[in-house]
Amino acid sequence: MGWAHSVEVWDGDRLVAFAWYDCGECSMQSLIGVYDPDYAAHSLGLYTLLCEVRLAIALGLSFHYAG
């Protein structure tokens, strides 16, 4: 690992949110989360953060840093 990855949320063919994160040997760090303001009511920033945490658990990482 050791390079930036992304989580993306699409509404059809429209990208409405994304987050970049980086992985190390035992941890993951959120780098940036961006969402379309038209979708603010859907809490997509929190959703992408939780997707990262779920992935960190699936990868067996010990820590997730919210950035």
PDB file of N, CA and C in Angstrom:
ATOM      1  N   MET A   1       0.838  -1.172   0.000  1.00  0.00           N
ATOM      2  CA  MET A   1       0.000   0.000   0.000  1.00  0.00           C
ATOM      3  C   MET A   1       0.885   1.239   0.000  1.00  0.00           C
ATOM      4  N   GLY A   2       0.406   2.352   0.530  1.00  0.00           N
ATOM      5  CA  GLY A   2       1.215   3.546   0.619  1.00  0.00           C
ATOM      6  C   GLY A   2       0.949   4.564  -0.483  1.00  0.00           C
ATOM      7  N   TRP A   3      -0.162   4.481  -1.144  1.00  0.00           N
ATOM      8  CA  TRP A   3      -0.529   5.481  -2.145  1.00  0.00           C
ATOM      9  C   TRP A   3      -1.976   5.892  -1.910  1.00  0.00           C
ATOM     10  N   ALA A   4      -2.381   7.014  -2.473  1.00  0.00           N
ATOM     11  CA  ALA A   4      -3.733   7.525  -2.236  1.00  0.00           C
ATOM     12  C   ALA A   4      -4.768   6.705  -2.994  1.00  0.00           C
ATOM     13  N   HIS A   5      -5.889   6.482  -2.347  1.00  0.00           N
ATOM     14  CA  HIS A   5      -7.028   5.750  -2.909  1.00  0.00           C
ATOM     15  C   HIS A   5      -8.260   6.637  -2.801  1.00  0.00           C
ATOM     16  N   SER A   6      -9.362   6.184  -3.370  1.00  0.00           N
ATOM     17  CA  SER A   6     -10.577   7.009  -3.275  1.00  0.00           C
ATOM     18  C   SER A   6     -11.818   6.165  -3.050  1.00  0.00           C
ATOM     19  N   VAL A   7     -12.797   6.809  -2.445  1.00  0.00           N
ATOM     20  CA  VAL A   7     -14.165   6.315  -2.338  1.00  0.00           C
ATOM     21  C   VAL A   7     -14.990   7.284  -3.171  1.00  0.00           C
ATOM     22  N   GLU A   8     -15.864   6.776  -4.011  1.00  0.00           N
ATOM     23  CA  GLU A   8     -16.694   7.638  -4.858  1.00  0.00           C
ATOM     24  C   GLU A   8     -18.165   7.285  -4.676  1.00  0.00           C
ATOM     25  N   VAL A   9     -19.019   8.297  -4.719  1.00  0.00           N
ATOM     26  CA  VAL A   9     -20.470   8.111  -4.648  1.00  0.00           C
ATOM     27  C   VAL A   9     -21.062   8.725  -5.912  1.00  0.00           C
ATOM     28  N   TRP A  10     -21.793   7.921  -6.640  1.00  0.00           N
ATOM     29  CA  TRP A  10     -22.392   8.346  -7.905  1.00  0.00           C
ATOM     30  C   TRP A  10     -23.903   8.315  -7.809  1.00  0.00           C
ATOM     31  N   ASP A  11     -24.540   9.266  -8.436  1.00  0.00           N
ATOM     32  CA  ASP A  11     -25.992   9.278  -8.623  1.00  0.00           C
ATOM     33  C   ASP A  11     -26.198   9.172 -10.131  1.00  0.00           C
ATOM     34  N   GLY A  12     -26.361   7.956 -10.597  1.00  0.00           N
ATOM     35  CA  GLY A  12     -26.400   7.723 -12.040  1.00  0.00           C
ATOM     36  C   GLY A  12     -25.034   8.003 -12.628  1.00  0.00           C
ATOM     37  N   ASP A  13     -24.950   8.934 -13.560  1.00  0.00           N
ATOM     38  CA  ASP A  13     -23.663   9.285 -14.166  1.00  0.00           C
ATOM     39  C   ASP A  13     -23.061  10.546 -13.543  1.00  0.00           C
ATOM     40  N   ARG A  14     -23.583  10.968 -12.408  1.00  0.00           N
ATOM     41  CA  ARG A  14     -23.122  12.190 -11.734  1.00  0.00           C
ATOM     42  C   ARG A  14     -22.336  11.832 -10.474  1.00  0.00           C
ATOM     43  N   LEU A  15     -21.069  12.252 -10.422  1.00  0.00           N
ATOM     44  CA  LEU A  15     -20.258  12.075  -9.226  1.00  0.00           C
ATOM     45  C   LEU A  15     -20.724  13.099  -8.189  1.00  0.00           C
ATOM     46  N   VAL A  16     -21.240  12.621  -7.057  1.00  0.00           N
ATOM     47  CA  VAL A  16     -21.800  13.536  -6.057  1.00  0.00           C
ATOM     48  C   VAL A  16     -20.939  13.645  -4.797  1.00  0.00           C
ATOM     49  N   ALA A  17     -19.974  12.735  -4.638  1.00  0.00           N
ATOM     50  CA  ALA A  17     -19.066  12.816  -3.497  1.00  0.00           C
ATOM     51  C   ALA A  17     -17.854  11.931  -3.756  1.00  0.00           C
ATOM     52  N   PHE A  18     -16.736  12.337  -3.154  1.00  0.00           N
ATOM     53  CA  PHE A  18     -15.563  11.473  -3.166  1.00  0.00           C
ATOM     54  C   PHE A  18     -14.711  11.795  -1.955  1.00  0.00           C
ATOM     55  N   ALA A  19     -13.893  10.841  -1.583  1.00  0.00           N
ATOM     56  CA  ALA A  19     -12.943  11.031  -0.497  1.00  0.00           C
ATOM     57  C   ALA A  19     -11.648  10.339  -0.890  1.00  0.00           C
ATOM     58  N   TRP A  20     -10.528  10.979  -0.586  1.00  0.00           N
ATOM     59  CA  TRP A  20      -9.221  10.376  -0.802  1.00  0.00           C
ATOM     60  C   TRP A  20      -8.677   9.950   0.547  1.00  0.00           C
ATOM     61  N   TYR A  21      -8.031   8.798   0.567  1.00  0.00           N
ATOM     62  CA  TYR A  21      -7.415   8.299   1.782  1.00  0.00           C
ATOM     63  C   TYR A  21      -6.106   7.616   1.424  1.00  0.00           C
ATOM     64  N   ASP A  22      -5.256   7.444   2.408  1.00  0.00           N
ATOM     65  CA  ASP A  22      -3.966   6.808   2.232  1.00  0.00           C
ATOM     66  C   ASP A  22      -3.873   5.652   3.218  1.00  0.00           C
ATOM     67  N   CYS A  23      -3.252   4.574   2.791  1.00  0.00           N
ATOM     68  CA  CYS A  23      -3.091   3.398   3.645  1.00  0.00           C
ATOM     69  C   CYS A  23      -1.623   3.172   3.961  1.00  0.00           C
ATOM     70  N   GLY A  24      -1.379   2.764   5.180  1.00  0.00           N
ATOM     71  CA  GLY A  24      -0.052   2.328   5.603  1.00  0.00           C
ATOM     72  C   GLY A  24      -0.125   0.865   5.979  1.00  0.00           C
ATOM     73  N   GLU A  25       0.866   0.394   6.701  1.00  0.00           N
ATOM     74  CA  GLU A  25       0.907  -1.019   7.080  1.00  0.00           C
ATOM     75  C   GLU A  25      -0.170  -1.375   8.100  1.00  0.00           C
ATOM     76  N   CYS A  26      -0.473  -0.439   9.014  1.00  0.00           N
ATOM     77  CA  CYS A  26      -1.444  -0.769  10.057  1.00  0.00           C
ATOM     78  C   CYS A  26      -2.505   0.310  10.243  1.00  0.00           C
ATOM     79  N   SER A  27      -2.524   1.304   9.344  1.00  0.00           N
ATOM     80  CA  SER A  27      -3.474   2.398   9.525  1.00  0.00           C
ATOM     81  C   SER A  27      -3.919   2.989   8.190  1.00  0.00           C
ATOM     82  N   MET A  28      -4.990   3.767   8.275  1.00  0.00           N
ATOM     83  CA  MET A  28      -5.533   4.481   7.137  1.00  0.00           C
ATOM     84  C   MET A  28      -5.777   5.916   7.593  1.00  0.00           C
ATOM     85  N   GLN A  29      -5.552   6.888   6.689  1.00  0.00           N
ATOM     86  CA  GLN A  29      -5.788   8.289   7.009  1.00  0.00           C
ATOM     87  C   GLN A  29      -6.652   8.924   5.934  1.00  0.00           C
ATOM     88  N   SER A  30      -7.711   9.605   6.360  1.00  0.00           N
ATOM     89  CA  SER A  30      -8.515  10.402   5.440  1.00  0.00           C
ATOM     90  C   SER A  30      -7.704  11.614   5.026  1.00  0.00           C
ATOM     91  N   LEU A  31      -7.702  11.917   3.736  1.00  0.00           N
ATOM     92  CA  LEU A  31      -6.971  13.078   3.236  1.00  0.00           C
ATOM     93  C   LEU A  31      -7.910  14.231   2.911  1.00  0.00           C
ATOM     94  N   ILE A  32      -9.021  13.927   2.231  1.00  0.00           N
ATOM     95  CA  ILE A  32      -9.982  14.966   1.868  1.00  0.00           C
ATOM     96  C   ILE A  32     -11.315  14.305   1.535  1.00  0.00           C
ATOM     97  N   GLY A  33     -12.376  14.971   1.871  1.00  0.00           N
ATOM     98  CA  GLY A  33     -13.727  14.529   1.496  1.00  0.00           C
ATOM     99  C   GLY A  33     -14.458  15.688   0.844  1.00  0.00           C
ATOM    100  N   VAL A  34     -15.058  15.439  -0.294  1.00  0.00           N
ATOM    101  CA  VAL A  34     -15.731  16.489  -1.065  1.00  0.00           C
ATOM    102  C   VAL A  34     -17.098  15.972  -1.481  1.00  0.00           C
ATOM    103  N   TYR A  35     -18.114  16.839  -1.385  1.00  0.00           N
ATOM    104  CA  TYR A  35     -19.441  16.430  -1.844  1.00  0.00           C
ATOM    105  C   TYR A  35     -20.118  17.599  -2.546  1.00  0.00           C
ATOM    106  N   ASP A  36     -21.047  17.266  -3.396  1.00  0.00           N
ATOM    107  CA  ASP A  36     -21.839  18.256  -4.124  1.00  0.00           C
ATOM    108  C   ASP A  36     -22.793  18.912  -3.135  1.00  0.00           C
ATOM    109  N   PRO A  37     -22.792  20.243  -3.024  1.00  0.00           N
ATOM    110  CA  PRO A  37     -23.672  20.911  -2.060  1.00  0.00           C
ATOM    111  C   PRO A  37     -25.159  20.630  -2.298  1.00  0.00           C
ATOM    112  N   ASP A  38     -25.526  20.253  -3.519  1.00  0.00           N
ATOM    113  CA  ASP A  38     -26.919  19.895  -3.786  1.00  0.00           C
ATOM    114  C   ASP A  38     -27.336  18.643  -3.020  1.00  0.00           C
ATOM    115  N   TYR A  39     -26.361  17.870  -2.526  1.00  0.00           N
ATOM    116  CA  TYR A  39     -26.630  16.628  -1.809  1.00  0.00           C
ATOM    117  C   TYR A  39     -26.287  16.748  -0.321  1.00  0.00           C
ATOM    118  N   ALA A  40     -26.173  17.955   0.183  1.00  0.00           N
ATOM    119  CA  ALA A  40     -25.755  18.179   1.569  1.00  0.00           C
ATOM    120  C   ALA A  40     -26.654  17.463   2.577  1.00  0.00           C
ATOM    121  N   ALA A  41     -27.928  17.382   2.300  1.00  0.00           N
ATOM    122  CA  ALA A  41     -28.871  16.743   3.229  1.00  0.00           C
ATOM    123  C   ALA A  41     -28.615  15.247   3.389  1.00  0.00           C
ATOM    124  N   HIS A  42     -27.811  14.662   2.509  1.00  0.00           N
ATOM    125  CA  HIS A  42     -27.552  13.219   2.547  1.00  0.00           C
ATOM    126  C   HIS A  42     -26.311  12.846   3.358  1.00  0.00           C
ATOM    127  N   SER A  43     -25.634  13.835   3.933  1.00  0.00           N
ATOM    128  CA  SER A  43     -24.450  13.597   4.793  1.00  0.00           C
ATOM    129  C   SER A  43     -23.406  12.727   4.105  1.00  0.00           C
ATOM    130  N   LEU A  44     -23.087  13.050   2.864  1.00  0.00           N
ATOM    131  CA  LEU A  44     -22.162  12.220   2.095  1.00  0.00           C
ATOM    132  C   LEU A  44     -20.733  12.287   2.621  1.00  0.00           C
ATOM    133  N   GLY A  45     -20.358  13.384   3.281  1.00  0.00           N
ATOM    134  CA  GLY A  45     -19.040  13.442   3.909  1.00  0.00           C
ATOM    135  C   GLY A  45     -18.909  12.395   5.001  1.00  0.00           C
ATOM    136  N   LEU A  46     -19.918  12.286   5.844  1.00  0.00           N
ATOM    137  CA  LEU A  46     -19.930  11.257   6.880  1.00  0.00           C
ATOM    138  C   LEU A  46     -20.010   9.867   6.255  1.00  0.00           C
ATOM    139  N   TYR A  47     -20.817   9.719   5.220  1.00  0.00           N
ATOM    140  CA  TYR A  47     -20.959   8.416   4.558  1.00  0.00           C
ATOM    141  C   TYR A  47     -19.621   7.933   4.002  1.00  0.00           C
ATOM    142  N   THR A  48     -18.876   8.809   3.300  1.00  0.00           N
ATOM    143  CA  THR A  48     -17.601   8.364   2.737  1.00  0.00           C
ATOM    144  C   THR A  48     -16.598   8.054   3.846  1.00  0.00           C
ATOM    145  N   LEU A  49     -16.635   8.816   4.950  1.00  0.00           N
ATOM    146  CA  LEU A  49     -15.766   8.520   6.086  1.00  0.00           C
ATOM    147  C   LEU A  49     -16.074   7.134   6.651  1.00  0.00           C
ATOM    148  N   LEU A  50     -17.354   6.821   6.800  1.00  0.00           N
ATOM    149  CA  LEU A  50     -17.734   5.503   7.316  1.00  0.00           C
ATOM    150  C   LEU A  50     -17.358   4.389   6.343  1.00  0.00           C
ATOM    151  N   CYS A  51     -17.402   4.671   5.048  1.00  0.00           N
ATOM    152  CA  CYS A  51     -16.936   3.684   4.055  1.00  0.00           C
ATOM    153  C   CYS A  51     -15.448   3.401   4.253  1.00  0.00           C
ATOM    154  N   GLU A  52     -14.676   4.442   4.527  1.00  0.00           N
ATOM    155  CA  GLU A  52     -13.248   4.262   4.792  1.00  0.00           C
ATOM    156  C   GLU A  52     -13.029   3.405   6.037  1.00  0.00           C
ATOM    157  N   VAL A  53     -13.758   3.688   7.100  1.00  0.00           N
ATOM    158  CA  VAL A  53     -13.616   2.923   8.343  1.00  0.00           C
ATOM    159  C   VAL A  53     -13.963   1.459   8.098  1.00  0.00           C
ATOM    160  N   ARG A  54     -15.032   1.223   7.363  1.00  0.00           N
ATOM    161  CA  ARG A  54     -15.428  -0.155   7.053  1.00  0.00           C
ATOM    162  C   ARG A  54     -14.338  -0.863   6.245  1.00  0.00           C
ATOM    163  N   LEU A  55     -13.741  -0.164   5.306  1.00  0.00           N
ATOM    164  CA  LEU A  55     -12.653  -0.745   4.518  1.00  0.00           C
ATOM    165  C   LEU A  55     -11.434  -1.022   5.385  1.00  0.00           C
ATOM    166  N   ALA A  56     -11.111  -0.097   6.280  1.00  0.00           N
ATOM    167  CA  ALA A  56      -9.974  -0.307   7.189  1.00  0.00           C
ATOM    168  C   ALA A  56     -10.171  -1.571   8.017  1.00  0.00           C
ATOM    169  N   ILE A  57     -11.376  -1.780   8.496  1.00  0.00           N
ATOM    170  CA  ILE A  57     -11.686  -2.994   9.261  1.00  0.00           C
ATOM    171  C   ILE A  57     -11.526  -4.227   8.379  1.00  0.00           C
ATOM    172  N   ALA A  58     -12.061  -4.172   7.163  1.00  0.00           N
ATOM    173  CA  ALA A  58     -11.972  -5.308   6.239  1.00  0.00           C
ATOM    174  C   ALA A  58     -10.520  -5.638   5.892  1.00  0.00           C
ATOM    175  N   LEU A  59      -9.662  -4.623   5.838  1.00  0.00           N
ATOM    176  CA  LEU A  59      -8.250  -4.838   5.534  1.00  0.00           C
ATOM    177  C   LEU A  59      -7.438  -5.267   6.742  1.00  0.00           C
ATOM    178  N   GLY A  60      -8.082  -5.277   7.912  1.00  0.00           N
ATOM    179  CA  GLY A  60      -7.388  -5.680   9.135  1.00  0.00           C
ATOM    180  C   GLY A  60      -6.472  -4.601   9.697  1.00  0.00           C
ATOM    181  N   LEU A  61      -6.731  -3.340   9.349  1.00  0.00           N
ATOM    182  CA  LEU A  61      -5.908  -2.250   9.848  1.00  0.00           C
ATOM    183  C   LEU A  61      -6.302  -1.930  11.296  1.00  0.00           C
ATOM    184  N   SER A  62      -5.346  -1.477  12.063  1.00  0.00           N
ATOM    185  CA  SER A  62      -5.589  -1.195  13.484  1.00  0.00           C
ATOM    186  C   SER A  62      -6.163   0.182  13.750  1.00  0.00           C
ATOM    187  N   PHE A  63      -5.889   1.144  12.861  1.00  0.00           N
ATOM    188  CA  PHE A  63      -6.274   2.522  13.125  1.00  0.00           C
ATOM    189  C   PHE A  63      -6.838   3.195  11.875  1.00  0.00           C
ATOM    190  N   HIS A  64      -7.739   4.157  12.109  1.00  0.00           N
ATOM    191  CA  HIS A  64      -8.212   5.052  11.054  1.00  0.00           C
ATOM    192  C   HIS A  64      -8.149   6.463  11.605  1.00  0.00           C
ATOM    193  N   TYR A  65      -7.457   7.337  10.903  1.00  0.00           N
ATOM    194  CA  TYR A  65      -7.341   8.740  11.301  1.00  0.00           C
ATOM    195  C   TYR A  65      -8.266   9.564  10.415  1.00  0.00           C
ATOM    196  N   ALA A  66      -9.129  10.335  11.035  1.00  0.00           N
ATOM    197  CA  ALA A  66     -10.132  11.092  10.279  1.00  0.00           C
ATOM    198  C   ALA A  66      -9.535  12.306   9.557  1.00  0.00           C
ATOM    199  N   GLY A  67      -8.272  12.578   9.750  1.00  0.00           N
ATOM    200  CA  GLY A  67      -7.614  13.663   9.005  1.00  0.00           C
ATOM    201  C   GLY A  67      -7.467  14.927   9.794  1.00  0.00           C
TER     202      GLY A  67
END
